[in-house]
Amino acid sequence: MAPLILTLRLDAVAQARFDTERSTHFPPERNFLSAHLTLFHHLPGAEVDAVGSRLRAVCEGQPCFVLEVHDLWLMGRGVAYRLRSQALSRLHAKLVETWWDWLTPQDRQPLQPHVTIQNKAGAEQARALHDRLRSDFVPFDVLGTGLLLWHYRSGPWEPAAAYPFSDA
């Protein structure tokens, strides 16, 4: 069964901004997805009901929260925005604890929240974009409004379910 991916849903203004930057800077032949902040890369697809049940329970008591977009990250052949939020860290830790036995080594690592706007570009192209964006970068805030669950079937992700936070 196809694995599941879990991402943070962002407010509409932030999502539009990141999508615009991604469509501008991502190599078009590789840009199959909207901009996203991945929380888990590979949850077991066979456990979709248990995953959904846990996400519903967590999101019922979780208000929307602010994340600070605080830096840019040069990732070798791409660029991402780095984000931080104590609320996101706590939420992620709670889910890690629940799903520990299901997690891949990648998903057991500490969360490094980011939204990739360029990947699989040339190293020089990535460096140039990073330097240009960094030259006038000012930190800004976005809002986390829920969780999105996706099926991964070796192509564009397919929506599985959306779990809005309690006040979204």
Short mmCIF file of C-alpha atoms in Angstrom, two decimals:
data_model
loop_
_atom_site.label_atom_id
_atom_site.label_comp_id
_atom_site.label_asym_id
_atom_site.label_seq_id
_atom_site.Cartn_x
_atom_site.Cartn_y
_atom_site.Cartn_z
CA MET A 1 0.00 0.00 0.00
CA ALA A 2 1.26 3.50 -0.85
CA PRO A 3 2.95 5.40 1.98
CA LEU A 4 1.42 8.51 3.49
CA ILE A 5 2.97 11.97 3.73
CA LEU A 6 1.89 14.50 6.35
CA THR A 7 2.27 18.24 5.78
CA LEU A 8 1.30 21.38 7.66
CA ARG A 9 -1.51 23.39 6.08
CA LEU A 10 -0.60 27.08 5.87
CA ASP A 11 -2.86 30.11 5.64
CA ALA A 12 -4.00 31.00 2.10
CA VAL A 13 -1.80 34.10 1.77
CA ALA A 14 1.35 32.23 2.80
CA GLN A 15 0.49 29.27 0.58
CA ALA A 16 -0.01 31.56 -2.42
CA ARG A 17 3.29 33.34 -1.76
CA PHE A 18 5.27 30.09 -1.47
CA ASP A 19 3.51 28.57 -4.50
CA THR A 20 4.36 31.64 -6.59
CA GLU A 21 8.02 31.48 -5.57
CA ARG A 22 8.15 27.74 -6.18
CA SER A 23 6.63 28.05 -9.66
CA THR A 24 9.08 30.87 -10.44
CA HIS A 25 12.26 29.15 -9.24
CA PHE A 26 11.68 25.39 -9.40
CA PRO A 27 12.72 23.65 -12.63
CA PRO A 28 9.33 23.35 -14.41
CA GLU A 29 9.90 19.75 -15.49
CA ARG A 30 10.28 18.78 -11.81
CA ASN A 31 7.61 20.96 -10.22
CA PHE A 32 4.71 18.58 -9.63
CA LEU A 33 3.66 19.77 -6.17
CA SER A 34 2.45 22.86 -4.38
CA ALA A 35 4.82 24.38 -1.85
CA HIS A 36 4.66 22.41 1.40
CA LEU A 37 6.13 21.96 4.86
CA THR A 38 6.58 18.21 5.36
CA LEU A 39 6.21 16.79 8.86
CA PHE A 40 6.47 13.09 7.99
CA HIS A 41 7.75 11.64 4.72
CA HIS A 42 6.68 7.99 5.00
CA LEU A 43 3.84 6.88 7.26
CA PRO A 44 2.47 3.38 6.59
CA GLY A 45 -0.38 3.48 4.10
CA ALA A 46 -1.89 0.35 5.63
CA GLU A 47 -2.44 2.36 8.82
CA VAL A 48 -4.40 5.17 7.15
CA ASP A 49 -7.39 4.72 9.48
CA ALA A 50 -5.27 4.80 12.64
CA VAL A 51 -3.28 7.77 11.33
CA GLY A 52 -6.49 9.63 10.51
CA SER A 53 -8.00 8.88 13.90
CA ARG A 54 -4.93 10.24 15.68
CA LEU A 55 -4.83 13.35 13.50
CA ARG A 56 -8.51 14.11 14.14
CA ALA A 57 -7.94 13.83 17.90
CA VAL A 58 -4.83 16.02 17.85
CA CYS A 59 -6.33 18.70 15.62
CA GLU A 60 -9.57 19.00 17.63
CA GLY A 61 -7.60 20.51 20.50
CA GLN A 62 -4.99 22.38 18.49
CA PRO A 63 -5.53 26.07 17.75
CA CYS A 64 -3.91 27.70 14.73
CA PHE A 65 -0.41 28.97 15.46
CA VAL A 66 2.14 31.42 14.10
CA LEU A 67 5.38 30.26 12.52
CA GLU A 68 8.25 32.65 11.94
CA VAL A 69 9.91 32.42 8.54
CA HIS A 70 13.30 33.35 9.92
CA ASP A 71 15.97 32.45 7.39
CA LEU A 72 16.90 31.07 3.98
CA TRP A 73 18.57 27.70 3.54
CA LEU A 74 20.97 26.94 0.69
CA MET A 75 20.51 23.21 0.14
CA GLY A 76 23.27 22.60 -2.40
CA ARG A 77 21.06 22.49 -5.49
CA GLY A 78 18.11 24.41 -4.11
CA VAL A 79 16.77 27.01 -1.70
CA ALA A 80 14.20 26.82 1.08
CA TYR A 81 12.74 29.10 3.70
CA ARG A 82 13.37 27.99 7.28
CA LEU A 83 10.49 28.27 9.72
CA ARG A 84 10.24 27.93 13.50
CA SER A 85 7.46 27.60 16.02
CA GLN A 86 7.35 26.13 19.51
CA ALA A 87 3.76 25.04 18.84
CA LEU A 88 4.85 23.12 15.74
CA SER A 89 7.74 21.52 17.63
CA ARG A 90 5.37 20.34 20.38
CA LEU A 91 2.83 19.02 17.87
CA HIS A 92 5.51 17.16 15.93
CA ALA A 93 7.00 15.66 19.11
CA LYS A 94 3.56 14.41 20.15
CA LEU A 95 3.09 12.66 16.80
CA VAL A 96 6.62 11.21 16.83
CA GLU A 97 5.92 9.69 20.23
CA THR A 98 2.65 8.17 18.98
CA TRP A 99 4.08 6.76 15.75
CA TRP A 100 7.68 5.98 16.74
CA ASP A 101 7.49 2.30 15.76
CA TRP A 102 6.19 3.20 12.30
CA LEU A 103 8.73 5.92 11.51
CA THR A 104 11.59 5.66 9.04
CA PRO A 105 15.02 6.88 10.16
CA GLN A 106 14.39 10.13 8.25
CA ASP A 107 11.15 10.77 10.13
CA ARG A 108 12.78 10.01 13.49
CA GLN A 109 15.21 12.89 12.99
CA PRO A 110 14.57 16.26 14.65
CA LEU A 111 12.20 18.36 12.57
CA GLN A 112 13.82 21.10 10.49
CA PRO A 113 10.74 22.96 9.24
CA HIS A 114 11.23 24.43 5.79
CA VAL A 115 9.41 25.21 2.56
CA THR A 116 11.45 24.44 -0.55
CA ILE A 117 11.08 26.93 -3.40
CA GLN A 118 13.88 25.56 -5.59
CA ASN A 119 15.41 22.09 -5.85
CA LYS A 120 17.36 20.04 -8.36
CA ALA A 121 18.71 23.19 -9.98
CA GLY A 122 22.37 23.80 -10.74
CA ALA A 123 24.56 24.65 -7.74
CA GLU A 124 25.46 28.06 -9.19
CA GLN A 125 21.81 28.83 -9.94
CA ALA A 126 20.83 27.88 -6.38
CA ARG A 127 23.63 30.00 -4.90
CA ALA A 128 22.58 32.99 -7.01
CA LEU A 129 18.94 32.70 -5.92
CA HIS A 130 19.92 32.27 -2.29
CA ASP A 131 22.19 35.31 -2.38
CA ARG A 132 19.58 37.44 -4.17
CA LEU A 133 16.80 36.51 -1.72
CA ARG A 134 19.06 36.90 1.29
CA SER A 135 20.15 40.40 0.24
CA ASP A 136 16.80 41.91 1.23
CA PHE A 137 15.28 39.15 3.36
CA VAL A 138 13.10 40.29 6.25
CA PRO A 139 11.63 37.62 8.55
CA PHE A 140 7.87 37.26 8.33
CA ASP A 141 5.11 35.24 9.96
CA VAL A 142 2.73 32.67 8.53
CA LEU A 143 -0.10 30.76 10.15
CA GLY A 144 -0.38 26.99 10.53
CA THR A 145 -4.07 26.12 10.11
CA GLY A 146 -4.20 22.33 10.00
CA LEU A 147 -2.64 19.12 8.74
CA LEU A 148 -2.85 17.57 5.28
CA LEU A 149 -2.44 13.85 4.65
CA TRP A 150 -1.32 12.63 1.21
CA HIS A 151 -0.92 9.32 -0.61
CA TYR A 152 2.45 8.93 -2.33
CA ARG A 153 2.23 6.72 -5.40
CA SER A 154 5.53 7.56 -7.14
CA GLY A 155 4.21 10.71 -8.75
CA PRO A 156 2.30 13.80 -7.73
CA TRP A 157 0.87 13.37 -4.25
CA GLU A 158 -2.81 12.53 -3.99
CA PRO A 159 -4.89 14.15 -1.23
CA ALA A 160 -6.04 11.66 1.42
CA ALA A 161 -7.58 13.95 4.07
CA ALA A 162 -7.46 17.42 5.61
CA TYR A 163 -7.53 18.03 9.36
CA PRO A 164 -8.20 21.67 10.25
CA PHE A 165 -7.09 22.98 13.62
CA SER A 166 -9.81 23.76 16.15
CA ASP A 167 -10.17 27.45 15.27
CA ALA A 168 -9.42 27.31 11.54
#
